[in-house]
GROMACS .gro file of C-alpha atoms in nm:
model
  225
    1UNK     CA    1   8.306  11.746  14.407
    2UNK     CA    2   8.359  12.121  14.317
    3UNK     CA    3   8.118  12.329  14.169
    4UNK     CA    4   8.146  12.608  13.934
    5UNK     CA    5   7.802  12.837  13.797
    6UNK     CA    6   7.603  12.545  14.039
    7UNK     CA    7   7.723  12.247  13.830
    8UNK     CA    8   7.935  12.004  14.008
    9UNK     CA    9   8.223  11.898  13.851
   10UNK     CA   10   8.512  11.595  13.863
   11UNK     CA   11   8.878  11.647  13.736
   12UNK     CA   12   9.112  11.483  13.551
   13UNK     CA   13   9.466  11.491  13.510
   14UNK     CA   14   9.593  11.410  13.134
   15UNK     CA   15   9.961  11.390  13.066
   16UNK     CA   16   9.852  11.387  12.663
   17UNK     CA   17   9.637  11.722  12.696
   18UNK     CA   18   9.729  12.004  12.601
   19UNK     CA   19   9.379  12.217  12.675
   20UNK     CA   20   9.137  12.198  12.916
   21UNK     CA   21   8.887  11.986  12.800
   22UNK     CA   22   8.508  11.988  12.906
   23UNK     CA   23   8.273  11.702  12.880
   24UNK     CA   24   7.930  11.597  12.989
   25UNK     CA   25   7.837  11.155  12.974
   26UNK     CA   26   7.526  11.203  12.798
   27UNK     CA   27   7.331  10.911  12.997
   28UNK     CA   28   7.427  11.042  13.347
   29UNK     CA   29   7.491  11.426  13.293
   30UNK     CA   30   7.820  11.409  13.473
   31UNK     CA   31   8.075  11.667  13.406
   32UNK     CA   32   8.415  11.575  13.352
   33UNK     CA   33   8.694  11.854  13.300
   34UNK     CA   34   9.014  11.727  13.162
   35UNK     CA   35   9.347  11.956  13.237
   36UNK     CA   36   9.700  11.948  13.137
   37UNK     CA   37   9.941  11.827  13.426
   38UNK     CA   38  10.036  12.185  13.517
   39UNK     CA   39   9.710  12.390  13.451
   40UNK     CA   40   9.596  12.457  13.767
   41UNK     CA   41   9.204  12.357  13.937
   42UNK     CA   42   9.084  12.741  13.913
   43UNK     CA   43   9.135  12.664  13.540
   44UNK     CA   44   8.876  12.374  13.553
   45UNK     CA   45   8.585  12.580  13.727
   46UNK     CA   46   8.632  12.918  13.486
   47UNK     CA   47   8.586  12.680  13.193
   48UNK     CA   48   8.249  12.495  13.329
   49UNK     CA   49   8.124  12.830  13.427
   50UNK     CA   50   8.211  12.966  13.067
   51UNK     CA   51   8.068  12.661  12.904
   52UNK     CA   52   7.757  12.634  13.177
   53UNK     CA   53   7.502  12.697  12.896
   54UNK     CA   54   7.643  12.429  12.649
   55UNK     CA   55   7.693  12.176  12.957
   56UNK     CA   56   7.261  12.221  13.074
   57UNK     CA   57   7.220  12.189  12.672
   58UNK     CA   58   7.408  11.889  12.672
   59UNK     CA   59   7.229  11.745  12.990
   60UNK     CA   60   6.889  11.830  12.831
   61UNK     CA   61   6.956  11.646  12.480
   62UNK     CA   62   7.027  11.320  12.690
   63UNK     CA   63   6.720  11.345  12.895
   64UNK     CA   64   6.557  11.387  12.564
   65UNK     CA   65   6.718  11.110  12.467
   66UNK     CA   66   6.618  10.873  12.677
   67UNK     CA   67   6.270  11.000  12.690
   68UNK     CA   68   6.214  10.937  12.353
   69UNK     CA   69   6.341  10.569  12.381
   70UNK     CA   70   6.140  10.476  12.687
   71UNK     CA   71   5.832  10.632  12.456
   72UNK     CA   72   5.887  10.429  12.203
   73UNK     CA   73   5.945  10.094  12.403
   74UNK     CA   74   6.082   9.796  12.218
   75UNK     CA   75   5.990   9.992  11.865
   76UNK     CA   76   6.308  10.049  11.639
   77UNK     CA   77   6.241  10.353  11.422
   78UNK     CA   78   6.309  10.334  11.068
   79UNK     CA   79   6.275  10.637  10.830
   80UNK     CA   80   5.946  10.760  10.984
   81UNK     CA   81   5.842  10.389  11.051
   82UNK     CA   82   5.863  10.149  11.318
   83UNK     CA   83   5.995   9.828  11.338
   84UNK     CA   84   5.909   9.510  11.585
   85UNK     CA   85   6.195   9.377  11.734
   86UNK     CA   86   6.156   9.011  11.745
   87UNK     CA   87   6.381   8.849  11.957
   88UNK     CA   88   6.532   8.467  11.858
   89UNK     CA   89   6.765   8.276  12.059
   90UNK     CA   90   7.085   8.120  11.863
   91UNK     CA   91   7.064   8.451  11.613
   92UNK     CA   92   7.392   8.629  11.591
   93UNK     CA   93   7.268   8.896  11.274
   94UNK     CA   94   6.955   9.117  11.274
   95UNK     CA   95   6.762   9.070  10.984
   96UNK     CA   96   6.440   9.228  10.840
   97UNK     CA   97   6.095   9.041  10.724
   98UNK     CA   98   5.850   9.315  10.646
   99UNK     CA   99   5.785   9.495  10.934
  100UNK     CA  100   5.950   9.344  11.175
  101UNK     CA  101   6.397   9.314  11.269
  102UNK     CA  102   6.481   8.952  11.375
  103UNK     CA  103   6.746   9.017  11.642
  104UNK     CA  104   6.966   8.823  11.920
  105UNK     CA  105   6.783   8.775  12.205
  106UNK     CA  106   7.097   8.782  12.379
  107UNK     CA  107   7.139   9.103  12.508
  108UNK     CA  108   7.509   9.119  12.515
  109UNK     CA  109   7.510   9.051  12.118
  110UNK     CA  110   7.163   9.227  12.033
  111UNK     CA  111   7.265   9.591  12.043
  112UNK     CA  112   7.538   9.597  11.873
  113UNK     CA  113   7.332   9.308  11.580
  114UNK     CA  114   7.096   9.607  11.543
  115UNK     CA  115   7.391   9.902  11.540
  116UNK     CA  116   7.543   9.652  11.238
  117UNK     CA  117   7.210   9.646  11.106
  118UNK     CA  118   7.119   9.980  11.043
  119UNK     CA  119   7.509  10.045  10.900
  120UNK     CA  120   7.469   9.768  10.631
  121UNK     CA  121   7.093   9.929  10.528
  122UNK     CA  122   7.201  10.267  10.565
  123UNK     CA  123   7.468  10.231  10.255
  124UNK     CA  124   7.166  10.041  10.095
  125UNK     CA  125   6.948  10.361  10.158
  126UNK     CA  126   7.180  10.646  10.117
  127UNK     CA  127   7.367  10.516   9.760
  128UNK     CA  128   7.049  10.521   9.540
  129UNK     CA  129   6.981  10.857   9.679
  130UNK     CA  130   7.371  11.005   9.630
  131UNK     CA  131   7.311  10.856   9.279
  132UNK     CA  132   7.015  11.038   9.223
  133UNK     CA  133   7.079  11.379   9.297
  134UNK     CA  134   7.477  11.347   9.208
  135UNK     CA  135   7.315  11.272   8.858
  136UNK     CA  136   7.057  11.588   8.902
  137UNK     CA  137   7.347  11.778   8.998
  138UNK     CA  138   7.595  11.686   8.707
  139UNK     CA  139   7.850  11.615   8.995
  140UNK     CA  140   8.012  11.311   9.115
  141UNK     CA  141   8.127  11.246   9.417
  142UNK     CA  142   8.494  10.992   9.482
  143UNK     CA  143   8.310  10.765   9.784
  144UNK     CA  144   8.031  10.695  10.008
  145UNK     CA  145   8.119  10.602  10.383
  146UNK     CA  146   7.892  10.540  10.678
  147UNK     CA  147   8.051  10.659  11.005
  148UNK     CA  148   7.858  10.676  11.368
  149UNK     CA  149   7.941  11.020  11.497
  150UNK     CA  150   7.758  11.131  11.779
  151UNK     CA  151   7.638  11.522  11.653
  152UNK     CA  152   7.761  11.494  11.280
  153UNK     CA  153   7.519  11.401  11.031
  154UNK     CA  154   7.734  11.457  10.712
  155UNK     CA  155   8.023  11.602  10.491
  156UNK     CA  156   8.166  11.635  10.210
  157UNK     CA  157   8.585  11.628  10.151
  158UNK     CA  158   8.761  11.851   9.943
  159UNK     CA  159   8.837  11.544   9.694
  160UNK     CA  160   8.480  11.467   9.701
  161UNK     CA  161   8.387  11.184   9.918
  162UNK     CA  162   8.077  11.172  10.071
  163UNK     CA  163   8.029  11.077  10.471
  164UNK     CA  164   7.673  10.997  10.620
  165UNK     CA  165   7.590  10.906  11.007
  166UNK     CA  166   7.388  10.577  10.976
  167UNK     CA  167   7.162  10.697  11.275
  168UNK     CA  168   6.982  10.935  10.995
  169UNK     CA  169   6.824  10.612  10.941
  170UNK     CA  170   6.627  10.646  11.258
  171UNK     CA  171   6.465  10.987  11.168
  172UNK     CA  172   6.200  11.062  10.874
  173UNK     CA  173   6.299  11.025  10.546
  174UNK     CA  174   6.251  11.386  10.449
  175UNK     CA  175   6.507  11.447  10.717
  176UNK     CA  176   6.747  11.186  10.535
  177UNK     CA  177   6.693  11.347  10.196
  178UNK     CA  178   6.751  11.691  10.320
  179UNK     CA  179   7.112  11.529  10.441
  180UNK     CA  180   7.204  11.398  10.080
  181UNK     CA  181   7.130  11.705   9.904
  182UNK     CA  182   7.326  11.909  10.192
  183UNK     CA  183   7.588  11.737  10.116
  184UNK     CA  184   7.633  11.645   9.746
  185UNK     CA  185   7.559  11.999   9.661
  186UNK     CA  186   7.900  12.053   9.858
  187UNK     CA  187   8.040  11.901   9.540
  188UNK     CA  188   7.909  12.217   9.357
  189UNK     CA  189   7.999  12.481   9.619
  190UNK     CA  190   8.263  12.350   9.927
  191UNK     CA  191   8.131  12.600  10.148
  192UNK     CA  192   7.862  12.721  10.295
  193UNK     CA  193   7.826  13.069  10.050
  194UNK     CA  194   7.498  13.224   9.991
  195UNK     CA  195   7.545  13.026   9.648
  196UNK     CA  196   7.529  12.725   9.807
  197UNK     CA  197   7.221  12.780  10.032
  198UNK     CA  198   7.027  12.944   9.701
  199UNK     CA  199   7.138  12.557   9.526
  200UNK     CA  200   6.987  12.400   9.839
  201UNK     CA  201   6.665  12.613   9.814
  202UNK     CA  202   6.627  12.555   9.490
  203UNK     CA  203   6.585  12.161   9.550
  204UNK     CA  204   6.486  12.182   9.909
  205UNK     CA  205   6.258  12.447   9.975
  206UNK     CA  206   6.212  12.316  10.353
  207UNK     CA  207   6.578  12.289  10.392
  208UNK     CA  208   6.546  12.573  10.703
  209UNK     CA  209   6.276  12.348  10.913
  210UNK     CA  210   6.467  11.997  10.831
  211UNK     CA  211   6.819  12.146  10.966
  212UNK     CA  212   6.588  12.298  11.226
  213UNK     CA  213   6.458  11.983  11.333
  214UNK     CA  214   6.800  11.808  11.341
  215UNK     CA  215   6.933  12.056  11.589
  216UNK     CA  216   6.616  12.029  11.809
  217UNK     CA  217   6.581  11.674  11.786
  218UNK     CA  218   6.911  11.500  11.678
  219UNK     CA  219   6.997  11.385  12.044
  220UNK     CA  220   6.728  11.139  11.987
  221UNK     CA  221   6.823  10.979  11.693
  222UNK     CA  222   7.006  10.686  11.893
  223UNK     CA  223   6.893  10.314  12.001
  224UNK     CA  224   6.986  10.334  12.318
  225UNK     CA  225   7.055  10.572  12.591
   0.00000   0.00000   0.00000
């Protein structure tokens, strides 16, 4: 493999692309560079070796990842809780009594029970709270969707509708809150002025430590690896 700034490296050839594309698998670490058919393999090493510090970040939220998961063995977190996973054969749906998620204990239909899951209770979770603070806002916002991007955690459209990542589900529910009233003040200010921060402040006086957190810990916030 070639190496650029010590990182190894493999390359692909994309009719479609039209950039050179960097990216790192966050279970493995490996580096994949992506070029247009006639961009040539010099190309490939001067962008790892520009992007070297983002690729080690990148390498270091997945071991963080999957440090936290093997900490918290067969526990599902849940807004600053944790949850027993309790396996039954014949289930197709996870479902929730009390403390504990009834899951699949087929493996090959478990993970993606749970992922379903936590999308279903996340809309249950984040509505309520969108009401709340739309309402202590004097805003409205045109629709609530729950989407599963890997480093987004919300936004809000120019029309108004409201987007939240389900895995804020697995953090604290401070963390969550903080997320809501990010966004839905968006429907006051679309931007991110120094009005906009003072209308945070003003109902989030942590707001600096909770995005804080999310950039230092948000690679965790996944089920699996």
């Amino acid at each position: 493999m070639p190496t650029a700034a010590g990182i190894e490296y493999a390359i692909r050839r994309s009719a479609r692309s039209r950039r050179v594309r960097v990216a790192v698998d966050p279970v493995s670490g490996r580096v994949e560079v992506t070029l247009p058919e006639r961009a040539r393999e010099r190309d490939a090493a001067s962008a790892v070796a520009e992007l070297a510090g983002w690729i080690e970040r990148r390498r270091a939220e997945g071991a963080a990842a999957r440090s936290a998961i093997a900490e918290r063995g067969d526990g599902l977190p849940y807004l600053g809780a944790t949850l027993g996973a309790v396996e039954e054969d014949g289930r197709t749906r996870a479902h929730r009594r009390g403390d504990d998620l009834f899951v699949p204990a087929d493996a090959a239909v478990r993970g993606p029970a749970i992922e379903r899951w936590y999308r279903r209770t996340a809309r249950a979770e984040i509505a309520p709270r969108v009401a709340a603070v739309t309402a202590t806002l004097g805003v409205h916002s045109t629709g609530l969707t729950i989407r599963n991007q890997r480093t987004r955690w919300g936004s809000c459209s120019a029309t108004g509708a409201l987007s939240f990542n389900w895995r804020l589900l697995l953090a604290s529910e401070e963390i969550l809150d903080y997320v809501v009233w990010h966004e839905c003040c968006h429907l006051v200010h679309l931007d991110h002025s120094p009005r906009f921060w003072a209308l945070v402040a003003e109902h989030v006086p942590e707001h600096r430590a909770r995005s804080r957190w999310l950039r230092e810990h948000g690679a965790t916030l996944v089920l699996t690896a």
